[in-house]
Short mmCIF file of C-alpha atoms and ligand atoms in Angstrom, two decimals:
data_model
loop_
_atom_site.label_atom_id
_atom_site.label_comp_id
_atom_site.label_asym_id
_atom_site.label_seq_id
_atom_site.Cartn_x
_atom_site.Cartn_y
_atom_site.Cartn_z
CA MET A 2 -16.17 -1.66 -20.29
CA THR A 3 -12.68 -3.11 -19.73
CA PRO A 4 -11.74 -6.62 -20.94
CA LYS A 5 -12.43 -9.41 -18.43
CA ARG A 6 -9.29 -10.83 -16.82
CA ARG A 7 -8.89 -14.34 -15.49
CA GLN A 8 -7.10 -13.18 -12.35
CA GLY A 9 -7.41 -10.14 -10.13
CA GLN A 10 -4.94 -7.27 -10.38
CA LEU A 11 -2.46 -6.76 -7.55
CA ILE A 12 -2.11 -3.03 -6.84
CA VAL A 13 0.77 -1.79 -4.68
CA LEU A 14 0.54 1.69 -3.20
CA SER A 15 3.47 3.24 -1.34
CA GLY A 16 4.32 6.69 -0.07
CA PRO A 17 5.69 8.40 3.02
CA SER A 18 3.81 8.07 6.27
CA GLY A 19 1.41 11.02 6.57
CA VAL A 20 1.18 11.68 2.82
CA GLY A 21 -2.49 10.67 2.96
CA LYS A 22 -2.48 7.07 1.73
CA SER A 23 -5.27 5.92 4.08
CA THR A 24 -7.35 8.99 3.21
CA VAL A 25 -6.91 8.48 -0.54
CA ILE A 26 -7.57 4.73 -0.19
CA SER A 27 -10.90 5.41 1.62
CA GLU A 28 -11.95 7.69 -1.25
CA LEU A 29 -10.77 5.15 -3.83
CA LEU A 30 -12.66 2.28 -2.15
CA SER A 31 -15.84 4.33 -1.94
CA GLU A 32 -15.65 4.67 -5.76
CA ARG A 33 -14.40 1.12 -6.34
CA PRO A 34 -15.94 -1.09 -3.60
CA ASP A 35 -15.06 -4.15 -5.69
CA ILE A 36 -11.37 -3.74 -4.75
CA TYR A 37 -10.23 -5.77 -1.73
CA PHE A 38 -7.98 -3.82 0.64
CA SER A 39 -5.39 -6.10 2.22
CA ILE A 40 -5.33 -5.68 6.01
CA SER A 41 -1.69 -5.92 7.06
CA PHE A 42 -0.27 -7.40 10.25
CA THR A 43 1.75 -5.05 12.44
CA THR A 44 3.44 -4.96 15.82
CA ARG A 45 2.82 -1.19 16.10
CA GLN A 46 0.38 0.07 18.74
CA PRO A 47 -3.05 1.11 17.41
CA ARG A 48 -3.53 4.88 16.99
CA VAL A 49 -6.61 6.55 18.42
CA GLY A 50 -9.54 5.55 16.21
CA GLU A 51 -7.82 2.51 14.69
CA GLU A 52 -9.53 -0.86 15.05
CA ASP A 53 -8.03 -4.34 15.13
CA GLY A 54 -9.03 -6.26 12.02
CA VAL A 55 -10.11 -3.07 10.22
CA ASN A 56 -7.04 -0.85 9.84
CA TYR A 57 -4.51 -3.54 10.73
CA ASN A 58 -4.31 -6.88 12.49
CA PHE A 59 -2.41 -5.72 15.58
CA VAL A 60 -0.23 -8.54 16.90
CA SER A 61 2.64 -9.06 19.34
CA LYS A 62 6.26 -9.36 18.22
CA GLU A 63 6.15 -13.07 19.15
CA THR A 64 3.08 -13.73 16.99
CA PHE A 65 4.65 -11.83 14.07
CA GLU A 66 7.94 -13.72 14.36
CA GLY A 67 6.00 -17.02 14.42
CA MET A 68 4.32 -16.02 11.14
CA ILE A 69 7.73 -15.22 9.60
CA ALA A 70 9.05 -18.63 10.73
CA ARG A 71 6.01 -20.39 9.16
CA ASP A 72 6.53 -18.45 5.89
CA GLU A 73 3.04 -16.95 6.06
CA PHE A 74 3.92 -13.56 4.53
CA LEU A 75 3.99 -12.49 0.90
CA GLU A 76 6.37 -9.81 2.21
CA HIS A 77 7.26 -8.22 5.49
CA ALA A 78 9.52 -5.37 6.60
CA ARG A 79 10.70 -3.41 9.60
CA TYR A 80 9.67 0.25 9.51
CA VAL A 81 10.60 2.75 12.25
CA ASP A 82 10.99 0.06 14.97
CA ASN A 83 7.93 -2.02 14.08
CA TYR A 84 7.19 -5.00 11.88
CA TYR A 85 4.62 -4.83 9.07
CA GLY A 86 3.61 -7.70 6.79
CA THR A 87 1.12 -8.92 4.18
CA SER A 88 -0.44 -12.35 4.71
CA LEU A 89 -0.05 -14.49 1.59
CA LYS A 90 -3.13 -16.73 2.04
CA VAL A 91 -5.90 -14.13 1.67
CA ILE A 92 -4.16 -12.31 -1.19
CA ARG A 93 -3.73 -15.52 -3.17
CA GLU A 94 -7.39 -16.53 -2.67
CA LYS A 95 -8.69 -13.14 -3.81
CA ILE A 96 -6.43 -12.83 -6.85
CA GLU A 97 -7.33 -16.36 -7.98
CA ALA A 98 -11.03 -15.53 -7.55
CA GLY A 99 -10.57 -12.58 -9.96
CA VAL A 100 -10.73 -9.86 -7.29
CA ASP A 101 -8.39 -6.84 -7.49
CA VAL A 102 -6.30 -6.49 -4.33
CA LEU A 103 -4.79 -3.27 -2.97
CA LEU A 104 -1.70 -3.26 -0.74
CA ASP A 105 -0.60 -0.16 1.22
CA ILE A 106 3.03 -1.05 1.94
CA GLU A 107 6.37 0.70 2.31
CA VAL A 108 9.19 0.59 -0.23
CA GLN A 109 11.17 -2.45 1.02
CA GLY A 110 8.01 -4.59 0.99
CA ALA A 111 7.05 -3.25 -2.45
CA ALA A 112 10.48 -4.29 -3.80
CA LYS A 113 9.88 -7.84 -2.51
CA VAL A 114 6.42 -7.94 -4.13
CA LYS A 115 7.99 -6.77 -7.41
CA GLU A 116 10.35 -9.78 -7.36
CA LYS A 117 7.52 -12.23 -6.66
CA CYS A 118 4.70 -10.60 -8.66
CA PRO A 119 6.17 -8.55 -11.53
CA ASP A 120 2.71 -8.05 -13.09
CA ALA A 121 1.49 -6.02 -10.11
CA VAL A 122 0.97 -2.29 -10.69
CA PHE A 123 3.19 -0.09 -8.53
CA ILE A 124 1.98 3.42 -7.59
CA PHE A 125 3.89 5.91 -5.42
CA ILE A 126 2.05 8.75 -3.67
CA MET A 127 4.02 11.98 -3.07
CA PRO A 128 3.14 15.01 -0.97
CA PRO A 129 3.01 18.38 -2.77
CA SER A 130 6.07 19.37 -0.61
CA PHE A 131 7.98 18.15 2.46
CA GLU A 132 6.66 21.17 4.40
CA GLU A 133 3.13 19.98 3.67
CA LEU A 134 4.08 16.41 4.69
CA SER A 135 5.35 17.76 8.04
CA ARG A 136 2.10 19.73 8.47
CA ARG A 137 0.04 16.59 7.81
CA LEU A 138 2.06 14.45 10.23
CA HIS A 139 1.68 17.11 12.94
CA GLY A 140 -1.99 17.73 12.05
CA ARG A 141 -2.84 14.05 12.40
CA ASN A 142 -1.94 14.40 16.08
CA THR A 143 -1.16 10.72 16.56
CA ASP A 144 2.64 10.56 16.85
CA SER A 145 5.28 12.08 19.15
CA GLU A 146 7.73 14.68 17.81
CA GLU A 147 10.45 12.01 17.83
CA VAL A 148 8.35 9.58 15.76
CA ILE A 149 7.43 12.41 13.33
CA GLU A 150 11.12 13.32 12.88
CA GLY A 151 11.93 9.65 12.15
CA ARG A 152 9.12 9.48 9.60
CA LEU A 153 10.18 12.71 7.86
CA GLN A 154 13.73 11.43 7.55
CA LYS A 155 12.46 8.11 6.24
CA ALA A 156 10.27 9.97 3.69
CA ARG A 157 13.32 11.46 1.95
CA GLU A 158 14.93 7.99 1.67
CA GLU A 159 11.69 6.45 0.40
CA CYS A 160 11.34 9.04 -2.38
CA LYS A 161 14.65 7.80 -3.84
CA GLN A 162 12.80 4.58 -4.76
CA ILE A 163 10.27 6.39 -7.00
CA PRO A 164 12.01 5.22 -10.24
CA ASN A 165 11.11 1.62 -9.27
CA TYR A 166 7.38 2.48 -9.44
CA ASP A 167 5.21 2.54 -12.56
CA PHE A 168 3.21 5.63 -11.61
CA LEU A 169 3.58 8.75 -9.46
CA VAL A 170 0.53 10.49 -7.97
CA VAL A 171 0.80 13.77 -6.03
CA ASN A 172 -1.74 13.93 -3.21
CA ASP A 173 -2.58 17.62 -3.33
CA LYS A 174 -6.36 17.19 -3.38
CA VAL A 175 -7.68 13.81 -2.15
CA SER A 176 -10.39 13.50 -4.81
CA ASP A 177 -7.87 14.25 -7.62
CA ALA A 178 -5.39 11.68 -6.29
CA ALA A 179 -8.13 9.02 -6.04
CA ALA A 180 -9.37 9.87 -9.55
CA GLN A 181 -5.83 9.53 -10.95
CA ILE A 182 -5.45 6.11 -9.35
CA ILE A 183 -8.79 5.00 -10.81
CA SER A 184 -7.58 6.15 -14.26
CA ILE A 185 -4.33 4.20 -13.84
CA LEU A 186 -6.31 1.06 -12.97
CA VAL A 187 -8.59 1.46 -15.98
CA ALA A 188 -5.53 1.82 -18.25
CA GLU A 189 -3.87 -1.22 -16.65
CA GLY A 190 -7.02 -3.29 -17.21
CA CYS A 191 -6.88 -2.46 -20.93
CA ARG A 192 -3.35 -3.81 -21.49
CA THR A 193 -3.32 -6.10 -24.54
CA LYS A 194 -1.65 -8.91 -22.57
CA TYR A 195 -4.83 -9.29 -20.51
CA CYS A 196 -7.12 -9.25 -23.55
CA MET A 197 -5.85 -12.23 -25.50
CA ASP A 198 -9.06 -14.22 -24.75
CA MET A 199 -10.98 -11.65 -26.78
CA LEU A 200 -8.78 -12.31 -29.80
CA GLU A 201 -9.36 -16.06 -29.87
CA GLY A 202 -11.23 -16.94 -33.06
CA VAL A 203 -10.51 -13.54 -34.66
P1 ADP B 24 -0.95 7.93 5.65
O1 ADP B 24 -1.98 6.84 5.58
O2 ADP B 24 -0.21 8.12 4.36
O3 ADP B 24 -0.02 7.78 6.82
P2 ADP B 24 -3.21 9.65 6.41
O4 ADP B 24 -4.25 9.24 5.41
O5 ADP B 24 -3.34 9.18 7.82
O6 ADP B 24 -1.73 9.32 5.87
O7 ADP B 24 -3.17 11.26 6.37
C1 ADP B 24 -2.32 12.02 7.22
C2 ADP B 24 -3.03 13.34 7.56
O8 ADP B 24 -3.10 14.16 6.39
C3 ADP B 24 -4.47 13.14 8.05
O9 ADP B 24 -4.73 14.05 9.10
C4 ADP B 24 -5.31 13.45 6.79
O10 ADP B 24 -6.58 13.96 7.14
C5 ADP B 24 -4.46 14.52 6.10
N1 ADP B 24 -4.57 14.52 4.63
C6 ADP B 24 -4.61 13.45 3.80
N2 ADP B 24 -4.69 13.86 2.50
C7 ADP B 24 -4.69 15.20 2.52
C8 ADP B 24 -4.76 16.22 1.49
N3 ADP B 24 -4.81 15.91 0.19
N4 ADP B 24 -4.74 17.52 1.89
C9 ADP B 24 -4.67 17.83 3.21
N5 ADP B 24 -4.62 16.95 4.22
C10 ADP B 24 -4.63 15.64 3.89
P1 5GP B 25 1.75 3.40 9.59
O1 5GP B 25 2.43 3.03 10.86
O2 5GP B 25 1.87 4.88 9.29
O3 5GP B 25 0.34 2.89 9.49
O4 5GP B 25 2.54 2.66 8.40
C1 5GP B 25 3.92 2.84 8.27
C2 5GP B 25 4.36 2.31 6.93
O5 5GP B 25 4.16 0.89 6.89
C3 5GP B 25 3.57 2.89 5.75
O6 5GP B 25 4.53 3.28 4.75
C4 5GP B 25 2.74 1.73 5.25
O7 5GP B 25 2.57 1.77 3.84
C5 5GP B 25 3.63 0.56 5.63
N1 5GP B 25 2.93 -0.72 5.72
C6 5GP B 25 1.67 -0.98 6.17
N2 5GP B 25 1.40 -2.28 6.07
C7 5GP B 25 2.50 -2.88 5.54
C8 5GP B 25 2.82 -4.23 5.16
O8 5GP B 25 2.04 -5.16 5.29
N3 5GP B 25 4.06 -4.45 4.67
C9 5GP B 25 4.96 -3.45 4.49
N4 5GP B 25 6.15 -3.77 3.96
N5 5GP B 25 4.70 -2.17 4.82
C10 5GP B 25 3.47 -1.89 5.33
#
């Protein structure tokens, strides 16, 4: 049992494209179906097998820019020629209802969330090596060589931001990475600052 919190926990997961975030998140959500996964908005084209409203909300550049103008994002960023953003409304409703919310976002967006929500837990997922990251990006078979090169270059820059994260998880084996994240969340839930209700009357 972990102490009951008044609000949900905001969980921010980042890591290079192709490291296996979506794969680890699927495993994590199968173990923790109570966590709400935030479906981002993006202007990128859907990959084979991706569904609108499931993996992302796929929108046009005009729609995305309208949402920026109306201040509808908790954060948004440009990543390899596309926009990505997290809608504020749903996140706020879930957190206030006591539901834990998971964001899969890149490092610029995570930095913005850290400014606005310093109590969120920030987890970075690393590949066991850059050679393995390249193998995974090629193995996924969804991006052109040019896009893969851009993503590999971006990965090295992103890893420089690791010191801004609370936890580092290496995705060598999917089940181990998911288990480590679950352990991190259990530990976070036990922080004394969230347990003060239990001390009332002691
Ligand atoms: P991301 O969401 O980080 O872009 P994906 O979850 O799409 O990455 O994974 C990229 C590719 O790597 C996929 O083909 C996936 O099956 C594979 N993959 C993910 N995790 C592992 C792992 N631990 N070992 C080997 N392959 C993996
Ligand atoms: P992909 O195109 O591979 O699905 O995602 C590219 C990058 O965009 C990944 O690093 C992913 O974490 C990030 N991303 C996905 N959704 C969002 C979002 O809403 N905001 C930000 N800042 N990044 C996102």
